Short mmCIF file of C-alpha atoms in Angstrom, two decimals:
data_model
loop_
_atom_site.label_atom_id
_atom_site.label_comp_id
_atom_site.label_asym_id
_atom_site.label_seq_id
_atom_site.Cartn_x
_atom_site.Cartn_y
_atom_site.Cartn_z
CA UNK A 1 78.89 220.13 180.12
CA UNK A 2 81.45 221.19 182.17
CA UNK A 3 84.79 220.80 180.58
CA UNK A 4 87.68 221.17 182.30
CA UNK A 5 90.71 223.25 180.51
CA UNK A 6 93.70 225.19 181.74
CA UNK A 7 93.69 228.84 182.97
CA UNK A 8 95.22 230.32 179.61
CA UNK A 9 94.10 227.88 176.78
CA UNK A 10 92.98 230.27 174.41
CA UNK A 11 89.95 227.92 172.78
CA UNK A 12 89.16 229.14 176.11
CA UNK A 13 87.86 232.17 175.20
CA UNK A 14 86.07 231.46 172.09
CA UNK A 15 84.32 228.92 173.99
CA UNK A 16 83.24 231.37 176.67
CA UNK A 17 82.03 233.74 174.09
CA UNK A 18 79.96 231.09 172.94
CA UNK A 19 78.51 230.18 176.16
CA UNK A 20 79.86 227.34 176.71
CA UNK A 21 80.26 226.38 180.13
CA UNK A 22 84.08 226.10 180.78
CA UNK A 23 85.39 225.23 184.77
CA UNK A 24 89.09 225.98 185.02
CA UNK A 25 91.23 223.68 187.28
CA UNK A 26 90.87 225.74 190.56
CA UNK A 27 86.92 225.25 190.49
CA UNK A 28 87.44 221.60 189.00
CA UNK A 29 89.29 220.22 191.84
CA UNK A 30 86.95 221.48 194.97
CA UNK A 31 83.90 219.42 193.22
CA UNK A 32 83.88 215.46 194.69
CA UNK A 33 83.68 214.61 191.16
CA UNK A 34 85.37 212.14 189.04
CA UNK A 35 85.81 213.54 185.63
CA UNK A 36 86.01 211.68 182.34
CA UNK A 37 89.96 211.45 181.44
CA UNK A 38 89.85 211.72 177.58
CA UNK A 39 93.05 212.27 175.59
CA UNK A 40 93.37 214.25 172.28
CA UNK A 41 96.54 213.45 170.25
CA UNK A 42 95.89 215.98 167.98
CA UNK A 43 97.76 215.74 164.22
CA UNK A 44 95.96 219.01 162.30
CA UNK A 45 98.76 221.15 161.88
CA UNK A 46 96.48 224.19 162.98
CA UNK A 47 96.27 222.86 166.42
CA UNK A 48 94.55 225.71 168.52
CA UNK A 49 91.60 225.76 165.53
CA UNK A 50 91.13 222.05 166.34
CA UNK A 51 91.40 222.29 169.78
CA UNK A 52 88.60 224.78 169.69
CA UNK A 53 86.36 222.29 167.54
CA UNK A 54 87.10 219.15 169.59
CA UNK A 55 86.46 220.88 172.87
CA UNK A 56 83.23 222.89 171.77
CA UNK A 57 81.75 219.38 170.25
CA UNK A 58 82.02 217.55 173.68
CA UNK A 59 80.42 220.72 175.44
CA UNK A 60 76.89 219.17 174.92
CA UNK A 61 76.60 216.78 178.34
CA UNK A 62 75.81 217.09 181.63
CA UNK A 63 79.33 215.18 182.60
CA UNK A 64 82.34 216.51 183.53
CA UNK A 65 85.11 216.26 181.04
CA UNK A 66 89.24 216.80 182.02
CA UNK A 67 90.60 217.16 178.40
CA UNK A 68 94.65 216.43 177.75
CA UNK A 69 96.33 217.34 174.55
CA UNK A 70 98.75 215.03 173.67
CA UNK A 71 101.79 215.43 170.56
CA UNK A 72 104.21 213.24 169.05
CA UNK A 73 108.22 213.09 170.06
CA UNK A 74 108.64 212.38 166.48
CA UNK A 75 107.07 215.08 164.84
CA UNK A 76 107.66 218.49 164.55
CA UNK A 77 104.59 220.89 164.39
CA UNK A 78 105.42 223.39 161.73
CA UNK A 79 102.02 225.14 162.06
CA UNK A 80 101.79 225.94 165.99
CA UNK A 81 104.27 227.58 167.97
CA UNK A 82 106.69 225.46 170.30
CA UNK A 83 105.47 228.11 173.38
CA UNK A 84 101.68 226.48 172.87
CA UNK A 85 102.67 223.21 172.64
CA UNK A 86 104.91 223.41 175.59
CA UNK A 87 102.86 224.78 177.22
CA UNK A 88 99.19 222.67 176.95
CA UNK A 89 100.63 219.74 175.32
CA UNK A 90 102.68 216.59 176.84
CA UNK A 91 103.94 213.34 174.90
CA UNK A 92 103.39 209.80 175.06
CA UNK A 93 106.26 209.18 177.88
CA UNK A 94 104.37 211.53 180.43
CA UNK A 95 101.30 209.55 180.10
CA UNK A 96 102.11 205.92 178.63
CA UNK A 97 101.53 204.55 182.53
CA UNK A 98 98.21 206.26 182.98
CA UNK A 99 94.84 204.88 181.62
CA UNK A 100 91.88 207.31 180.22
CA UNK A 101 88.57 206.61 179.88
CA UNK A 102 88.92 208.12 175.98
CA UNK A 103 90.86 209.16 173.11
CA UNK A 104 90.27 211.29 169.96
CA UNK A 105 93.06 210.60 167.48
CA UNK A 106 92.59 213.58 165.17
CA UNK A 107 92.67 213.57 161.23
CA UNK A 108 96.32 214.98 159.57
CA UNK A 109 97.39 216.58 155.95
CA UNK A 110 99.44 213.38 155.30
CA UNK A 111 96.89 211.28 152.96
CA UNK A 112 98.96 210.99 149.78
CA UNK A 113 101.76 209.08 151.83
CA UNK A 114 101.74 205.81 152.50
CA UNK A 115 100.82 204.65 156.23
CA UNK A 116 104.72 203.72 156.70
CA UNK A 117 105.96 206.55 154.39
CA UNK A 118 105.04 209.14 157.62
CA UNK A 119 107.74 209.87 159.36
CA UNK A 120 105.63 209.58 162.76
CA UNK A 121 104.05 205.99 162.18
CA UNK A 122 106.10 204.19 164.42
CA UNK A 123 104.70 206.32 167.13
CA UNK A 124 101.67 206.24 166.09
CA UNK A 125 101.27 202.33 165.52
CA UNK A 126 102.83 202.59 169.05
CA UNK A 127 99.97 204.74 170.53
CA UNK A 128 97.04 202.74 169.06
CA UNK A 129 98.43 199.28 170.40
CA UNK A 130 98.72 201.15 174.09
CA UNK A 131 95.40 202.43 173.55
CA UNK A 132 93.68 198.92 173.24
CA UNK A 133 94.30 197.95 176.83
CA UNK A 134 94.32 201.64 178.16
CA UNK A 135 91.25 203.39 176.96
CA UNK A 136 87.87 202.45 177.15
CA UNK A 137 86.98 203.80 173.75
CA UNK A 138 88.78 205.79 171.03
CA UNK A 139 87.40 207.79 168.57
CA UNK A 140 89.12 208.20 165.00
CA UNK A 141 89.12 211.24 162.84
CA UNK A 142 89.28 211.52 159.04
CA UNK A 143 92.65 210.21 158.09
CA UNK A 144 92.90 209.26 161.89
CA UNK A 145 90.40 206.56 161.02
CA UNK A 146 92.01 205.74 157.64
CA UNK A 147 95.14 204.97 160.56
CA UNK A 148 93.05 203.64 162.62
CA UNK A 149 91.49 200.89 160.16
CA UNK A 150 94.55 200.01 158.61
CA UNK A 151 96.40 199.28 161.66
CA UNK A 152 94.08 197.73 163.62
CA UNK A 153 92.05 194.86 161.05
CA UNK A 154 94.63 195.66 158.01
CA UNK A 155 92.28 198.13 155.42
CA UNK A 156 94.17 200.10 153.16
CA UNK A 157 92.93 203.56 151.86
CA UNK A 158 92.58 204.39 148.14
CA UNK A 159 93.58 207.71 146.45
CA UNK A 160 90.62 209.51 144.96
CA UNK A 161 90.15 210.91 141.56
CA UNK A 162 89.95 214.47 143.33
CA UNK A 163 89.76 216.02 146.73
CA UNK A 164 85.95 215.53 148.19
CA UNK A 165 85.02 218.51 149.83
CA UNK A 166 82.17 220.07 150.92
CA UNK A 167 78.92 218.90 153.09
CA UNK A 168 77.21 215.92 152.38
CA UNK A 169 73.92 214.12 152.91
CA UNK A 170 74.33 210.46 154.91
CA UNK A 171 71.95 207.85 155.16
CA UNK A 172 71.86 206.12 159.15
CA UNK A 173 72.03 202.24 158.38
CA UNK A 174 71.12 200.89 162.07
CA UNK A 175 69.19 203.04 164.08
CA UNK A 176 69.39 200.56 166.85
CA UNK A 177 73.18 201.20 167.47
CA UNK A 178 73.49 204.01 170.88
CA UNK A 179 76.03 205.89 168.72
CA UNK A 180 73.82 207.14 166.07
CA UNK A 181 71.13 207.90 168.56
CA UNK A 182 68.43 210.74 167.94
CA UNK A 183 70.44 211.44 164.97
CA UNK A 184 68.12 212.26 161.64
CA UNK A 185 67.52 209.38 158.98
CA UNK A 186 69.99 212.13 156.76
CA UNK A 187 72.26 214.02 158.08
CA UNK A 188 74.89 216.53 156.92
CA UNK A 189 78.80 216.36 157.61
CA UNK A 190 81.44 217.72 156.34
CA UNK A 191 84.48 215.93 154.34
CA UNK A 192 88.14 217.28 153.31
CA UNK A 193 90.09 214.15 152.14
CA UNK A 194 92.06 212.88 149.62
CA UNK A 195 91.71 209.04 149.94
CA UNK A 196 89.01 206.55 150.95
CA UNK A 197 88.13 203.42 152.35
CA UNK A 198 86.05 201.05 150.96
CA UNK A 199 82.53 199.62 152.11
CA UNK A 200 83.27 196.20 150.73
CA UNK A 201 86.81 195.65 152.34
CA UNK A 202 84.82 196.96 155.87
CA UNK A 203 82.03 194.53 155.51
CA UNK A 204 84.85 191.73 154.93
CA UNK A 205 85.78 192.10 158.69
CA UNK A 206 82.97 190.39 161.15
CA UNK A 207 83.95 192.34 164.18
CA UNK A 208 83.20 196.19 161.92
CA UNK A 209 79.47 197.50 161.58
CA UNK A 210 78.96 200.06 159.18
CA UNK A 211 76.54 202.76 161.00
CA UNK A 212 76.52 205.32 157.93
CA UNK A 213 77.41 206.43 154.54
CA UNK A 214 76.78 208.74 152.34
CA UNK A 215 76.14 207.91 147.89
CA UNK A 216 78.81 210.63 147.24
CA UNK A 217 80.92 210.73 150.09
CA UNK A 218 81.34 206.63 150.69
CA UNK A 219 81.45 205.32 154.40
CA UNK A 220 81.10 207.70 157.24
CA UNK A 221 80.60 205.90 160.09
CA UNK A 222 82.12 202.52 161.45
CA UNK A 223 82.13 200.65 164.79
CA UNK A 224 83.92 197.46 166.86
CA UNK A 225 81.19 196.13 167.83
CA UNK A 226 82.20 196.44 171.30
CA UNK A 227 82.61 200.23 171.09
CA UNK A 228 85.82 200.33 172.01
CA UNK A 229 87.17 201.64 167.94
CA UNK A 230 85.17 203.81 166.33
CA UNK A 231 86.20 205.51 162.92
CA UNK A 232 84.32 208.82 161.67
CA UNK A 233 85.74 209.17 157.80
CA UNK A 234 85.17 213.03 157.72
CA UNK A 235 85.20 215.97 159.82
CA UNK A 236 81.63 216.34 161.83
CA UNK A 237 83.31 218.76 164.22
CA UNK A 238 84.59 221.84 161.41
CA UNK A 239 83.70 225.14 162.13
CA UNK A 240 81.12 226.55 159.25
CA UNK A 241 84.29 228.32 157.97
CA UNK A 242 86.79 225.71 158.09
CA UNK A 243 86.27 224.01 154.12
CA UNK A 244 85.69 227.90 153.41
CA UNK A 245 89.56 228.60 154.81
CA UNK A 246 90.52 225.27 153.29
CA UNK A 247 89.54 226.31 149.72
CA UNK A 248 91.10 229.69 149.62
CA UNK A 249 94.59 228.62 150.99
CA UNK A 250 94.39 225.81 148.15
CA UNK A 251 93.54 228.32 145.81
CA UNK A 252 96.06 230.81 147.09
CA UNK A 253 98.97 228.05 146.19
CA UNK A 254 97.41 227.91 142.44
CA UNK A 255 95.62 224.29 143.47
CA UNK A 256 92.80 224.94 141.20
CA UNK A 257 90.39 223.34 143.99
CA UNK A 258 86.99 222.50 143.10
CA UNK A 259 84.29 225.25 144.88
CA UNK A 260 83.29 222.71 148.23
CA UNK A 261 80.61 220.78 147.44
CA UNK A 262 76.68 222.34 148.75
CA UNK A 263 78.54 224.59 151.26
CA UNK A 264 78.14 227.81 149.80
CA UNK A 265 74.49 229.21 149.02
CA UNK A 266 74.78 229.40 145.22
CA UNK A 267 78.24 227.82 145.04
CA UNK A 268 79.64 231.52 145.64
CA UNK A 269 83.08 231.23 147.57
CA UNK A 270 82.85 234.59 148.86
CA UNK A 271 79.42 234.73 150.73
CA UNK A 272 79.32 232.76 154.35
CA UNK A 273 78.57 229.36 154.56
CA UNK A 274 75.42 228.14 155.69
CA UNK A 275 75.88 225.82 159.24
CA UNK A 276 73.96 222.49 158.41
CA UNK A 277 75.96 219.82 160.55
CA UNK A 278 76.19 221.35 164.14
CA UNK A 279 73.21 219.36 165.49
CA UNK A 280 74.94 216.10 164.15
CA UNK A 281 78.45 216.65 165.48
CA UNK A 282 77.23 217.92 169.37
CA UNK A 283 75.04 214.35 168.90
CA UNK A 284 77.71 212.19 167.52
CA UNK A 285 79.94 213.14 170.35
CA UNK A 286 77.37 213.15 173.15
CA UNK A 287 76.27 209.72 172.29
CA UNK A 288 80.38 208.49 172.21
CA UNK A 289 80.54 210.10 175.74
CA UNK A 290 77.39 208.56 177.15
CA UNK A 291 77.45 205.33 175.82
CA UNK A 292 80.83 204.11 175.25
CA UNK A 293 82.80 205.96 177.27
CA UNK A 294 80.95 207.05 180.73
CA UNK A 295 78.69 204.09 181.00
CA UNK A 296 81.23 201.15 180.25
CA UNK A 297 84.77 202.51 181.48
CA UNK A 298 85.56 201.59 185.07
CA UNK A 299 84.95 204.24 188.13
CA UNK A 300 88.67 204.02 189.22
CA UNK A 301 91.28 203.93 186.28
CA UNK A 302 93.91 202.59 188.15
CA UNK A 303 96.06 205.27 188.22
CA UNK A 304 99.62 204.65 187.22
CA UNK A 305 100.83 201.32 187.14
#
């Protein structure tokens, strides 16, 4: 797929190195093409890492995708430099009149706080309400989907006896649902979280389908039925060396982190990591692209209002 990112992004270049086919905005604009508009507000305090996953994992369509990177007024990124984000980021008020045809809402390193306890909820609530009558369908990461769930049908997240990380094995529940489409009966993903939500407070809400979970690693997977909220609980676009960076930092600041669970061959922290979840993530976000994004959302956005 051709995505669509500026001149001097620098996932740019990892991308192309990869292979991936990347049309810059000279090139993008002399093809009578309508792009998909999807919007990242991305909360990983390593932004450019992120930006790099996000982008590579919708590189797997035919469609054309214009991506904007979007950051909160009421947050200060500690992580990424103010020249990057002034550079290839804007805020709600550019964009709050404009409608997209998607949204990622990225996972963050806020977990052991309460919803309200984060300094940036306000804005946050403020985004998801705007994003129910101006995106077609938004797709929730990690703690973005703990967010996601609790603000939208009211389910709270529980703190876990430990962190869960590492790759796990999920079972698909309903094969006949577009989303999980050509994806295996078991498939691998990776988690990195601190809290959970619960199958049973899910099922309690009519309009939620549970689309698959894992025995170790709880709910993955959850849908509106309409398509138009989706909630992954873990991270299906990490690099293969993201839980490996994850786990040294932690044990760098004396954590005492537990090895990532069936990541490493032979649970040895210092060999590579084996890449089992690729296939899954370019799927999972192909299918959210084809089928709840490009063939629902309208052919003219409206514009501004």
């Amino acid at each position: 797929m051709p995505i669509k990112v500026q001149k001097e992004l620098p996932a740019r270049a990892v991308l192309e190195s990869e292979n991936i086919f990347i049309m810059d905005e000279d090139r993008a604009m002399s093809q009578d093409i309508r792009p998909l508009e999807i919007l990242i507000l991305n909360l990983m305090p390593l932004k450019e890492e992120t930006e790099t996953q996000l982008l590579r994992a919708l590189s797997n369509t035919p469609l054309q995708v214009d991506c904007t990177f979007l950051m909160l007024s009421t947050h200060v990124s500690k992580n990424t430099s103010a020249s990057h984000l002034n550079k290839f980021y804007i805020t709600f008020e550019d964009i709050k009149k404009k409608k997209f045809d998607g949204m990622i809402i990225t996972g963050a390193p806020v977990e052991n706080l309460e919803f309200e306890e984060v300094n940036y909820w306000p804005e946050l609530s403020g985004i998801m309400e705007w994003s129910k009558s101006h995106v077609t369908s938004t797709l929730h990461i990690c703690w973005g989907a703990q967010a996601g769930l609790y603000y939208h049908y009211g389910i709270r997240k529980y703190p876990m006896d430990k962190k869960l990380s590492g790759i796990y094995e999920h079972k698909v529940l309903n094969r006949k649902v577009p989303l999980v489409r050509s994806l295996n009966d078991y498939f691998m993903a990776p988690h990195s979280r601190y809290t959970e939500v619960r199958k049973e407070d899910i099922k309690a809400h009519s309009e939620l389908t549970i689309l698959a979970e894992s025995e170790l690693a709880g709910v993955f997977l959850v849908m509106s039925r309409d398509g138009r909220q989706i909630f992954v609980q873990g991270h299906p676009e990490y690099d293969r060396m993201t839980l490996n960076n994850e786990y040294h930092r932690d044990l760098k600041k004396g954590l005492d982190p537990e090895v990532p669970y069936h990541y490493y061959e032979h649970d040895d922290p210092f060999s590579v990591p084996v890449l089992t979840w690729r296939n899954t993530s370019n799927t999972l976000y192909t299918n959210w692209l084809n089928y709840y994004v490009y063939q629902v959302t309208p052919y003219l956005l409206d514009g501004d209002e």
